[in-house]
Tab-separated table of C-alpha atoms in Angstrom:
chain	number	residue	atom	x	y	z
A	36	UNK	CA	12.951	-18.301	2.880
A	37	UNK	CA	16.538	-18.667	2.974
A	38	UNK	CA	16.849	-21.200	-0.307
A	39	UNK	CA	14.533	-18.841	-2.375
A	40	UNK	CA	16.940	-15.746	-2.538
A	41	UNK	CA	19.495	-15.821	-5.200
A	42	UNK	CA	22.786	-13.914	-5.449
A	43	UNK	CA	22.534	-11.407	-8.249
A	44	UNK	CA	25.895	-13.495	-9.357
A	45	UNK	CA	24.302	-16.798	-9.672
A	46	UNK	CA	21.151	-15.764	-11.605
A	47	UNK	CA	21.632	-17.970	-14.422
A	48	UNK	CA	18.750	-19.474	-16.126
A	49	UNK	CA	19.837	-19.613	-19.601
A	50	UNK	CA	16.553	-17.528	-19.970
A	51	UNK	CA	17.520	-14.308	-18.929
A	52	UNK	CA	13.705	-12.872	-19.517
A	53	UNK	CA	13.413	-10.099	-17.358
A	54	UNK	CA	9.562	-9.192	-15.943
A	55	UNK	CA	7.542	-6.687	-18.251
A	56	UNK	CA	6.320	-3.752	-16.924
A	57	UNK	CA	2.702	-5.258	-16.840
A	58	UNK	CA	3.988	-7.899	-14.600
A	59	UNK	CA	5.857	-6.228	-11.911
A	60	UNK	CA	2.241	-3.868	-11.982
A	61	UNK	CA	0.554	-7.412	-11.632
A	62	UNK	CA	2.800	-8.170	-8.151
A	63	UNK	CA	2.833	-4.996	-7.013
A	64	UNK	CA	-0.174	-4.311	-6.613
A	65	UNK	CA	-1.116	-7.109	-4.837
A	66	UNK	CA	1.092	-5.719	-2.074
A	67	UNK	CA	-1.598	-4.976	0.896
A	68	UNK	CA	0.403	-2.528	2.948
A	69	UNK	CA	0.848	0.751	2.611
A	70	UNK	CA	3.897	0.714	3.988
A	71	UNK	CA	6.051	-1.952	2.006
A	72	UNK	CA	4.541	0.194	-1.372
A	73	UNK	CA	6.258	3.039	0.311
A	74	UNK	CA	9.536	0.995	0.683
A	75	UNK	CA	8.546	-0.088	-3.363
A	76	UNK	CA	8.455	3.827	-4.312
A	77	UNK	CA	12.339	3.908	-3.091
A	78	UNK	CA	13.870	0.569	-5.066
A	79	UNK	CA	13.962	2.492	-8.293
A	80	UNK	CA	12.213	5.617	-10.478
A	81	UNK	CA	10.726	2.928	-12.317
A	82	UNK	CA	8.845	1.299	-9.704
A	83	UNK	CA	8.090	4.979	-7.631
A	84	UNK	CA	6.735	6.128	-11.050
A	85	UNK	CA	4.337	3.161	-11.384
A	86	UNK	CA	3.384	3.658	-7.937
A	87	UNK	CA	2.264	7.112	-8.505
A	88	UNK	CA	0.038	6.213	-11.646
A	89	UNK	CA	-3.481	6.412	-11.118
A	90	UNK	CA	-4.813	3.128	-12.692
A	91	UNK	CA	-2.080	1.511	-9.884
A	92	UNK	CA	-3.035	3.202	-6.562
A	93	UNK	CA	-7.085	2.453	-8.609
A	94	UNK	CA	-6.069	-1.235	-8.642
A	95	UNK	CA	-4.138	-1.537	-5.391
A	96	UNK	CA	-6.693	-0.424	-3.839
A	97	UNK	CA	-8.960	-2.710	-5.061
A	98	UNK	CA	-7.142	-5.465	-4.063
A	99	UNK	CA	-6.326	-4.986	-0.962
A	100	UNK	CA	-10.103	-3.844	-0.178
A	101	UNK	CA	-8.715	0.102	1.070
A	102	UNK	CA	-10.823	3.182	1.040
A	103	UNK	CA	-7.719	5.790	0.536
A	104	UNK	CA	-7.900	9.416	-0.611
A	105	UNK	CA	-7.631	13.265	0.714
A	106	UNK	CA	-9.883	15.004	2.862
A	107	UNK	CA	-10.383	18.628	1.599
A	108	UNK	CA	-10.936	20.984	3.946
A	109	UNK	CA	-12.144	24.375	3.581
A	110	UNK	CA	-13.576	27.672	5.573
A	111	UNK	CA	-17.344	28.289	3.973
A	112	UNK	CA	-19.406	31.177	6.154
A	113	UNK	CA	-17.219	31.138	8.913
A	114	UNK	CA	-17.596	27.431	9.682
A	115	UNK	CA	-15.221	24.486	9.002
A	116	UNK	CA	-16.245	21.711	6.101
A	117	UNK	CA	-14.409	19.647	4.884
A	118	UNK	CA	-14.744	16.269	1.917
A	119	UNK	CA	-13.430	13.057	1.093
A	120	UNK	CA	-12.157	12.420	-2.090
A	121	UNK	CA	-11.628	9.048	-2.634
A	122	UNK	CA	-8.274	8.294	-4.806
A	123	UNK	CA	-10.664	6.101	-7.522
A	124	UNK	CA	-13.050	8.227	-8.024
A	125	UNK	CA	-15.860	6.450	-6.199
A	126	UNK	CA	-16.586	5.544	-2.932
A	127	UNK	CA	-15.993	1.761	-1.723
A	128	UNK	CA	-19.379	-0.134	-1.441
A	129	UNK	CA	-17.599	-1.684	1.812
A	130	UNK	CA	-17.285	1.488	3.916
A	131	UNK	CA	-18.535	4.705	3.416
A	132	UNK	CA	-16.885	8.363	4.906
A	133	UNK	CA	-19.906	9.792	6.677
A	134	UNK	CA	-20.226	13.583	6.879
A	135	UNK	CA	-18.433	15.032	9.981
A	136	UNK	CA	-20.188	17.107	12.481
A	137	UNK	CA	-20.631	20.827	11.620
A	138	UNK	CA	-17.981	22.573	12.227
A	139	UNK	CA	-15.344	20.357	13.077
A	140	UNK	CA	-11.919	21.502	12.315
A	141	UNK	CA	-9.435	18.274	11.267
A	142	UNK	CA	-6.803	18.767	12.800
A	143	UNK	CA	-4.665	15.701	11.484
A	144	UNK	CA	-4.999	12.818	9.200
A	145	UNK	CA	-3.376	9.287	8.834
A	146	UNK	CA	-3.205	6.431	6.618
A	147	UNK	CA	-4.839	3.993	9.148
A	148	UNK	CA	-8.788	5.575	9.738
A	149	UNK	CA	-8.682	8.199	12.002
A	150	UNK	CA	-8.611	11.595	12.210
A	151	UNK	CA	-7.531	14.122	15.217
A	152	UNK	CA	-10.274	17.055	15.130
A	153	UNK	CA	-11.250	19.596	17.419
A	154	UNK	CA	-14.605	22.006	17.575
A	155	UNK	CA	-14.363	25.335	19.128
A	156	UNK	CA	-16.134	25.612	22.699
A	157	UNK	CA	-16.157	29.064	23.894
A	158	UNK	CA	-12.881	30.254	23.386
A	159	UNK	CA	-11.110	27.079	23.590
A	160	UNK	CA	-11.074	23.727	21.120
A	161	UNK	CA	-12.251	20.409	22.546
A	162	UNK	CA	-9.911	17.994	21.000
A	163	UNK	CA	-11.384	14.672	19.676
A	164	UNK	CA	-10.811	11.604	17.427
A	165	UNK	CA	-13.096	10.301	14.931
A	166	UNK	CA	-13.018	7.715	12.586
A	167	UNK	CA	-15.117	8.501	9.408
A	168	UNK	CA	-16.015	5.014	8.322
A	169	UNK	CA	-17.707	3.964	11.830
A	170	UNK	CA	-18.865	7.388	12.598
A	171	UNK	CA	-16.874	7.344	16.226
A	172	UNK	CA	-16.530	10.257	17.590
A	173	UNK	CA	-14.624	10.009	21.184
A	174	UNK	CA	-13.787	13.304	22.990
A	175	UNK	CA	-10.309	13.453	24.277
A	176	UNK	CA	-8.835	15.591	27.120
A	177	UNK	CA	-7.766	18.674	25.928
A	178	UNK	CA	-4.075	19.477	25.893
A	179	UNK	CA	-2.536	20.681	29.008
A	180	UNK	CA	-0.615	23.809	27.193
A	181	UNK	CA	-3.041	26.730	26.083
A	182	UNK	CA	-0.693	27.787	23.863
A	183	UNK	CA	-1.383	28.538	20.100
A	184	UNK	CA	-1.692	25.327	17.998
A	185	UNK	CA	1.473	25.381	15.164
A	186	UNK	CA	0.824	21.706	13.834
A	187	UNK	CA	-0.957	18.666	15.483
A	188	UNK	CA	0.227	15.089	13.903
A	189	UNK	CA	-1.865	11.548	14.640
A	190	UNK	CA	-0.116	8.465	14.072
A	191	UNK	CA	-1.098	4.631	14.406
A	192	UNK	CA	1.143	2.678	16.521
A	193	UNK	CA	-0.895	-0.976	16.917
A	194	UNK	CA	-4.480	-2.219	15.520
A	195	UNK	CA	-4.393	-4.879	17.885
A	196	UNK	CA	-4.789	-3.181	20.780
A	197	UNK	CA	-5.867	-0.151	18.706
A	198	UNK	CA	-2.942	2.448	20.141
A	199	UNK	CA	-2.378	6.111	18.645
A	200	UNK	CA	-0.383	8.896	20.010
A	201	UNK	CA	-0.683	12.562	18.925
A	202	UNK	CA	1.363	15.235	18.596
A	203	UNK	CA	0.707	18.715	19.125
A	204	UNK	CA	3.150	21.726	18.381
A	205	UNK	CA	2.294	25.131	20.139
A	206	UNK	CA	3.836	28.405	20.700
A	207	UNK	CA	4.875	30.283	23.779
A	208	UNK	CA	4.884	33.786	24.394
A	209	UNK	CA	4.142	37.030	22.292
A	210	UNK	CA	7.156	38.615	19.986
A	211	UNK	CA	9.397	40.457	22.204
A	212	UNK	CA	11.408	43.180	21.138
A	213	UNK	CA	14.435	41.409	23.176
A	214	UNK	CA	14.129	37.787	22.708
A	215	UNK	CA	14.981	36.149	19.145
A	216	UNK	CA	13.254	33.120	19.334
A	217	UNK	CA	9.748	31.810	19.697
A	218	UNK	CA	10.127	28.963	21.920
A	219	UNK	CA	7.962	25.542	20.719
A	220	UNK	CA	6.530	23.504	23.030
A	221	UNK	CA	5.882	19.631	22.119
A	222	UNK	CA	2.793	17.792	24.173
A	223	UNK	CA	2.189	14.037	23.271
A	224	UNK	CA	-1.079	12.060	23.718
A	225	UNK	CA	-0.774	8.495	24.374
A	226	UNK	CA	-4.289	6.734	23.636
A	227	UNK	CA	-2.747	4.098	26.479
A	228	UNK	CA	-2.262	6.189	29.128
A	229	UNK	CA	-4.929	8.624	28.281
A	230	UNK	CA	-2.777	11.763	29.094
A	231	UNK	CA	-1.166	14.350	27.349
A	232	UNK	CA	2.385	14.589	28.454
A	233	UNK	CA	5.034	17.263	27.518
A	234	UNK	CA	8.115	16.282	26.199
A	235	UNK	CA	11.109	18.472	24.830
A	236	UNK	CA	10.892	22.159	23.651
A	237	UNK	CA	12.350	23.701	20.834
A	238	UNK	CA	14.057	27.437	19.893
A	239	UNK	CA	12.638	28.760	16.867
A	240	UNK	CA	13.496	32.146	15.187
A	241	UNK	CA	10.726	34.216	14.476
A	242	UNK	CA	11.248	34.703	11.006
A	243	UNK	CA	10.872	31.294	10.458
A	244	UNK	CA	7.630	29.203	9.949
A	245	UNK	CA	6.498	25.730	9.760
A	246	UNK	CA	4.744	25.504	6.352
A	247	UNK	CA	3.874	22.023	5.876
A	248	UNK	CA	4.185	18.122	7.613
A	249	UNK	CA	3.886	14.473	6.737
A	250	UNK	CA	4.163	11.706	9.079
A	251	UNK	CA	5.752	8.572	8.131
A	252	UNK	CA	7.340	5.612	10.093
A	253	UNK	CA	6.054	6.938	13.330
A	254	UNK	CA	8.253	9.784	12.419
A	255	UNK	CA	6.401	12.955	12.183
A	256	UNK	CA	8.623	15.463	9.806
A	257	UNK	CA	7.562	19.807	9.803
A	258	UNK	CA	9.128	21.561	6.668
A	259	UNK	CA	10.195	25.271	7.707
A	260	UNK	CA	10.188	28.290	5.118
A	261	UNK	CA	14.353	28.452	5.893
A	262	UNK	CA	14.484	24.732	4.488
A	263	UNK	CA	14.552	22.986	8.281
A	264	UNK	CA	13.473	19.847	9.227
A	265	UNK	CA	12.009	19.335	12.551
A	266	UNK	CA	11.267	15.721	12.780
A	267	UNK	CA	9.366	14.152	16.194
A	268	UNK	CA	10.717	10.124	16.308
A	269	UNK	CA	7.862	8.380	18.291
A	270	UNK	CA	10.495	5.806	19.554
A	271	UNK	CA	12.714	7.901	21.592
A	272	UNK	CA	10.148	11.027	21.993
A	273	UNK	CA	12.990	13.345	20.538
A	274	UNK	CA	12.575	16.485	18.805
A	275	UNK	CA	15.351	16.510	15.979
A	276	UNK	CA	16.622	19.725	13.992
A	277	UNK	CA	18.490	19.643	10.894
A	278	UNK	CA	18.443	21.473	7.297
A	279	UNK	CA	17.943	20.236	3.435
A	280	UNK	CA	20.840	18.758	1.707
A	281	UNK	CA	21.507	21.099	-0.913
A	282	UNK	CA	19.865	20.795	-4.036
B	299	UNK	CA	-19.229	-25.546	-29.308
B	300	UNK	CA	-20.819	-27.950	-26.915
B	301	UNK	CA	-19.376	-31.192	-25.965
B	302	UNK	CA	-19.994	-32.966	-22.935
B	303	UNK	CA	-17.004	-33.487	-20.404
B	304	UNK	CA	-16.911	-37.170	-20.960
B	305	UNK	CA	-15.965	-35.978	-24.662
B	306	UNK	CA	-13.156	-33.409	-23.940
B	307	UNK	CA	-11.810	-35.927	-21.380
B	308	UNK	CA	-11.017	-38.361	-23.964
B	309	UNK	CA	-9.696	-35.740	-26.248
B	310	UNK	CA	-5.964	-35.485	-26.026
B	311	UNK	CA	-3.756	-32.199	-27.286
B	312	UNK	CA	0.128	-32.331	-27.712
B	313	UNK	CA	1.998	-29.104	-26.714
B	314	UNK	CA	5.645	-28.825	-27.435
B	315	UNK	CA	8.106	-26.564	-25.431
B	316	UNK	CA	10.879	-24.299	-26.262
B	317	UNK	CA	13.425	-26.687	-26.252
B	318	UNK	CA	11.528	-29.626	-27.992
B	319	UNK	CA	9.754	-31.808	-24.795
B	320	UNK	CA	6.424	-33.172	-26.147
B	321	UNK	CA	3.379	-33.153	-23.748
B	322	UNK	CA	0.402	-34.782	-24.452
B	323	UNK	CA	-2.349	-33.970	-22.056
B	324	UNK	CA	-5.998	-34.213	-21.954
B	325	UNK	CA	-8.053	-31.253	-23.662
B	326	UNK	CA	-9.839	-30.343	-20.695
B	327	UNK	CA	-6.328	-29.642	-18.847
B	328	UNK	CA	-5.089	-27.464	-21.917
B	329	UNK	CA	-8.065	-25.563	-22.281
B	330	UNK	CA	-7.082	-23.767	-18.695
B	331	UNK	CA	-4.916	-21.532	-20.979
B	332	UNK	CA	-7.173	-19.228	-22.566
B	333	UNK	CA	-4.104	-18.743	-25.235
B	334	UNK	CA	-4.283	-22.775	-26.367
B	335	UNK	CA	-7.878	-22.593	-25.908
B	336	UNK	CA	-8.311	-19.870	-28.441
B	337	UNK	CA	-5.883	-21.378	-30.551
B	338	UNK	CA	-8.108	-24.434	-30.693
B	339	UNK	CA	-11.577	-22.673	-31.021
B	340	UNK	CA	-9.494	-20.542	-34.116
B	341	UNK	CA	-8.694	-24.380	-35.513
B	342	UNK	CA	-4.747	-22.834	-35.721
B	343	UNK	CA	-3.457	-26.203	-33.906
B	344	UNK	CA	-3.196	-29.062	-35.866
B	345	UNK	CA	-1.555	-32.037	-33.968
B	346	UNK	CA	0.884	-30.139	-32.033
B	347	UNK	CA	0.968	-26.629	-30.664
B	348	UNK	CA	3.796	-24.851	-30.090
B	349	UNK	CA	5.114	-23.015	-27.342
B	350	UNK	CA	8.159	-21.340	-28.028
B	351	UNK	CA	8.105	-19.115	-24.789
B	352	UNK	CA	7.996	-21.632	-22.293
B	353	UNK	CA	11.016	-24.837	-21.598
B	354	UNK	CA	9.937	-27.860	-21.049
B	355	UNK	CA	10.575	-27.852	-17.291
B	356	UNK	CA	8.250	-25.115	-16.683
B	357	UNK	CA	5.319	-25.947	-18.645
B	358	UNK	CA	5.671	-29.926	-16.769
B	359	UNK	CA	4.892	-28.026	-13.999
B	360	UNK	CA	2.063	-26.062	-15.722
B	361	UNK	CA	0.695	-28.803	-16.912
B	362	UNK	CA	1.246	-29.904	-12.843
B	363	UNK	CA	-1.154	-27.255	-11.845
B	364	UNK	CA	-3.756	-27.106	-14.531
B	365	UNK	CA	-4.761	-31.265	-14.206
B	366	UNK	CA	-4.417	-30.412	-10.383
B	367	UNK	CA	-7.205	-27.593	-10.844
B	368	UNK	CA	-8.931	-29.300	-13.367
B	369	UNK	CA	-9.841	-32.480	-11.105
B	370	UNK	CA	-10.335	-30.605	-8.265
B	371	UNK	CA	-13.208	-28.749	-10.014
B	372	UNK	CA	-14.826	-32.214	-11.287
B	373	UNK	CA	-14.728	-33.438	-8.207
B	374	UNK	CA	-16.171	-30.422	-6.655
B	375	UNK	CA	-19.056	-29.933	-9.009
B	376	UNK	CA	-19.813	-34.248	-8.668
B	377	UNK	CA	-19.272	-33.810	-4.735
B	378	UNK	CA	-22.147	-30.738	-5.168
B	379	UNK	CA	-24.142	-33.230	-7.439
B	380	UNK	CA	-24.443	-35.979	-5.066
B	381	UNK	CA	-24.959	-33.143	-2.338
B	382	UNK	CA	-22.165	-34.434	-0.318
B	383	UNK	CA	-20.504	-30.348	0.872
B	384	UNK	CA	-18.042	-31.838	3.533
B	385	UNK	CA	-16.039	-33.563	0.272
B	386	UNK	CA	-16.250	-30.741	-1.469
B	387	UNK	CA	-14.785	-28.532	1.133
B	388	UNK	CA	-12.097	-30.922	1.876
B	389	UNK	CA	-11.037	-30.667	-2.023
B	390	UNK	CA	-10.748	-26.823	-1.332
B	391	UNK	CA	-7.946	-27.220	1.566
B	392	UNK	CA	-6.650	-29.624	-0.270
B	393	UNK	CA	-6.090	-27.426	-3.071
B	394	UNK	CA	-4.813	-24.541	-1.069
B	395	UNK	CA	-2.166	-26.585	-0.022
B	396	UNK	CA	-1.451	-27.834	-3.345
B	397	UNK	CA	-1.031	-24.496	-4.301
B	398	UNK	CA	1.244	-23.288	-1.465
B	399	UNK	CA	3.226	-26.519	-2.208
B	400	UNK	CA	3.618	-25.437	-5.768
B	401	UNK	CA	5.149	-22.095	-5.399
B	402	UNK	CA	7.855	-23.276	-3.296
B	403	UNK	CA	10.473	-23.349	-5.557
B	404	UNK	CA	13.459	-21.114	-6.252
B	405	UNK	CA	12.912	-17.809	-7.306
B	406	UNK	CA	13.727	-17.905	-11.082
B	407	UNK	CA	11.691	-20.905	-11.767
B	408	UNK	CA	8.916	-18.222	-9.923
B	409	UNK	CA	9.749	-15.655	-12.370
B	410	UNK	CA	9.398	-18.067	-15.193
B	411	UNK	CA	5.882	-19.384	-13.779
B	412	UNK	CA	4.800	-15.589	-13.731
B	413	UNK	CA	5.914	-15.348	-17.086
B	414	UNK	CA	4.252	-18.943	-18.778
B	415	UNK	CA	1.289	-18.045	-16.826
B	416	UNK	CA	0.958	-14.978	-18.335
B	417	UNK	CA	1.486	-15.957	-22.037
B	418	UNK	CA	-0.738	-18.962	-21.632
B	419	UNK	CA	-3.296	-16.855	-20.309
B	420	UNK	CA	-4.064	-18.998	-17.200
B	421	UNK	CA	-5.592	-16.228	-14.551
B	422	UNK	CA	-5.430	-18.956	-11.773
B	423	UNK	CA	-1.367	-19.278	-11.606
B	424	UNK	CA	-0.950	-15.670	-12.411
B	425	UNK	CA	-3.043	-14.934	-9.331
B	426	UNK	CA	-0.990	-17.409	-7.404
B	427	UNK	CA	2.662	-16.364	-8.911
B	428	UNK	CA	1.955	-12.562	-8.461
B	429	UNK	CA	0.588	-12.688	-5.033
B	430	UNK	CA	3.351	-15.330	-3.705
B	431	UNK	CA	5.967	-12.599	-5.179
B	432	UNK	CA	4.043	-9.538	-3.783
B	433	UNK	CA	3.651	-11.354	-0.542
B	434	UNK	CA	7.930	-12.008	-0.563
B	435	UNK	CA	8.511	-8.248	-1.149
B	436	UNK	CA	5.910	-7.871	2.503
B	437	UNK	CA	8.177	-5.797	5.490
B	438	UNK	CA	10.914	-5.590	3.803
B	439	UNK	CA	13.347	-2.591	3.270
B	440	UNK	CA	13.836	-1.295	-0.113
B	441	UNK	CA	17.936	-2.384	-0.046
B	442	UNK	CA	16.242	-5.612	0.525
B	443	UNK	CA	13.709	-5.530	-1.795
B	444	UNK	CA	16.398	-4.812	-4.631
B	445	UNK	CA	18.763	-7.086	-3.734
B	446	UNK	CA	15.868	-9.723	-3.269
B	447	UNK	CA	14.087	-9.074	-6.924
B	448	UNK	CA	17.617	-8.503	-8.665
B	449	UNK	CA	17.261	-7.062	-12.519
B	450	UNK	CA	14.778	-9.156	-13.400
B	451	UNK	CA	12.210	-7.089	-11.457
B	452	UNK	CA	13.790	-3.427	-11.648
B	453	UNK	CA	14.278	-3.465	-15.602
B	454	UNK	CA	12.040	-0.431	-14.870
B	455	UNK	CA	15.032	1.826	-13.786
B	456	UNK	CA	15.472	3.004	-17.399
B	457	UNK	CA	12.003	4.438	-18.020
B	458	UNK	CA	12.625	7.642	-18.969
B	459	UNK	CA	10.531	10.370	-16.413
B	460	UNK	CA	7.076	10.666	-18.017
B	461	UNK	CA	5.976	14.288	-17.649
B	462	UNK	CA	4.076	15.583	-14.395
B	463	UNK	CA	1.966	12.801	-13.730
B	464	UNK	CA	1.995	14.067	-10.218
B	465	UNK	CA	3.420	17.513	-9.439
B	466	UNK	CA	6.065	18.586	-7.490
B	467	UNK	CA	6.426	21.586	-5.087
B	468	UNK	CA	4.714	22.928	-2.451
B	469	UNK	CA	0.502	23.857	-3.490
B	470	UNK	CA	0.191	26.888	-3.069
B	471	UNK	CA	-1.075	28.169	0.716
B	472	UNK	CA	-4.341	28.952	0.942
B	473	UNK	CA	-7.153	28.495	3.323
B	474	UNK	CA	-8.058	25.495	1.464
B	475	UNK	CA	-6.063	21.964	3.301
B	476	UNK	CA	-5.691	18.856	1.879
B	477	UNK	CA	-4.940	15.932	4.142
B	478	UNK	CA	-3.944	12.250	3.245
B	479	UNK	CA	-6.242	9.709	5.009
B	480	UNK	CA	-6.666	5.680	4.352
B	481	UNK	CA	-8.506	3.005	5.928
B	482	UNK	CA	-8.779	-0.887	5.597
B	483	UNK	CA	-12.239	-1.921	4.951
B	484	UNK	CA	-12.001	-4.904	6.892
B	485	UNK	CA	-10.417	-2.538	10.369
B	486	UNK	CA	-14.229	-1.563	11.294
B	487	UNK	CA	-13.515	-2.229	14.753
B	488	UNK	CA	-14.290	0.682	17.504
B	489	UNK	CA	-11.616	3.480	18.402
């Protein structure tokens, strides 16, 4: 690989024809990773805006024979339902979603076919994980903290062994007139070990809220209503805290 | 337009490059670009057709992989014939490595493979180029990828923002949640 990669310096073919748009669409989305079109979206605002049209993700898809989309999930007579919407427009004659059981609550999503749900039992949840495309449902233990669920996160970690871990966020304790903080409690699920297992806790203040996540890089990131990060890193089990650069 | 292979094999058409290197090759082998081909059918090329996009050094090795794909098909389609699908088969890995021969070269001769391909209208090498490229750009970071692709891939930076293809902010919360899921067709094994 070594003798293909030339120094921006040296680049001198007397032809200095740069790539047209409709080419670097033509490589790109031959990529068959969502992850290396992630790294793409960062080289430049040309490429990320490419990325982001429709005919790409339509064509990349395609290509690299993935069923990708959003699953829509909604609260319709008291009951849970949620849908896939598949980013083309059409479902893949490959794989199909199938419908999930009645009532089941998703609890997380991920780019690589699963899903972490749970469906109320009494008064608790029994956690499980499904993946839509086989139909699989496979119950899981249920977390060891009964605490109220803030965010759960899933995340892929090998396909060969299949290996996921999943993180759940819950809350301790009631609002105290004394106490400031809510403390946060982290549990992990290892699909290895087949255990939850707690791992660091958190202060939060109470005015402040976790109001949205996204996972990426085995690095599961919670967006607070004060402008916080609070980002899990799978490798070292770490709970990290930090604010927004300015804008 | 019919004319039996025999025919077009004997049928010879001159293409001259950029920078003045005459090829003559069989018809057959031209007609692989759909841009000479309709250039023929239109009856625009009279003894010599003109390429002015591509040098000399990169159509050779157009002309490399076209006769290379050209043969490989006859000989497929007389190994079929004579019922004989062991030869044929062996032509196919022998092709494959043909191609992943071919597209070890440096990467601007790459660029300007993607580049004849796609003016001659030759779906085969495109396919090969583009995927050989997208398969370099594979696991890598994005510093990487940059310094790896250099200006002749990100000529894209100056596109000017085209307005809200996607839109930015937080949706608004309601009890409605949207979640982000993928899956490879070919994972369908068990969780």
């Amino acid at each position: 690989m070594g003798s293909q990669e030339i120094p921006f310096s040296d680049m001198g073919s007397d032809q200095e024809s740069t790539l047209s748009d409709d080419m670097v669409f033509e490589i790109l989305t031959r990529l068959k990773s969502l992850e290396t079109l992630d790294a793409c979206k960062l080289v430049c605002k040309g490429w990320e805006e490419m990325i982001y049209e429709s005919s790409f993700m339509h064509l990349f898809c395609r290509r690299s024979r993935m069923l990708s989309g959003f699953f829509i999930q909604d609260i319709v007579d008291n009951k849970f339902f949620s849908m896939f919407a598949a980013i083309d427009g059409s479902t893949s004659s490959d794989v199909s979603i199938a419908r999930l059981p009645d009532n089941m609550k998703i609890l997380a999503s991920c780019n690589h076919g699963i899903l972490c749900c749970a469906k109320r039992s009494g008064k608790n949840y029994r956690y499980y994980v499904c993946k839509p495309t086989t139909q699989q449902l496979q119950p899981l233990p249920n977390p060891k903290l009964r605490y109220e669920t803030v965010s759960v996160a899933v995340m892929v970690l090998g396909s060969d062994p299949f290996r996921y871990k999943i993180v759940r966020i819950s809350r301790q304790g009631v609002k105290e007139p004394m106490k400031e903080y809510y403390t946060y409690r982290c549990e992990i699920f290892d699909s290895k070990t087949w255990r939850w297992r707690e791992v660091e806790r958190i202060k939060v203040r109470y005015s402040e809220l976790i109001i949205d996540s996204v996972t990426a890089n085995n690095v599961v990131y919670w967006l607070t209503n004060e402008g916080n990060i609070i980002a899990f890193h799978e490798a070292d089990e770490l709970l990290y805290k930090f604010s927004l650069p300015e804008k | 337009m019919s004319s039996s292979a025999a025919e077009n094999a004997s049928k010879k058409i001159t293409l001259r490059s950029s920078d003045g290197e005459v090829f003559e090759v069989e018809e057959a082998v031209a007609i692989e670009s759909q841009t000479i081909k309709h250039m023929i059918e239109d009856d625009c090329a009279d003894n010599v057709i003109p390429l002015p996009n591509v040098t000399g050094k990169i159509l050779s090795k157009v002309i490399e992989y076209c006769k290379r794909h050209v043969d490989a098909a006859a000989s497929a389609s007389a190994a079929k014939a004579d019922d004989k699908l062991a030869s044929a088969s062996v032509t196919d890995d022998d092709l494959k490595a043909f191609d992943a021969d071919f597209v070890k070269v440096d990467q601007a001769t790459l660029f300007d493979l993607i580049l004849a391909a796609n003016y001659l209208n030759i779906k085969g090498l495109l396919d090969l180029t583009c995927q050989t490229v997208a398969d370099m750009i594979k696991g890598k970071t994005p510093e990487e990828i940059e310094r790896h692709s250099t200006s002749r891939m990100t000529s894209l930076l100056k596109r000017k923002r085209k307005s809200e293809e996607r839109t930015n902010g937080l949706l608004s919360r309601t009890a409605t949640k949207i979640m982000k899921f993928s899956v490879l067709s070919s994972s369908i094994g068990g969780i």
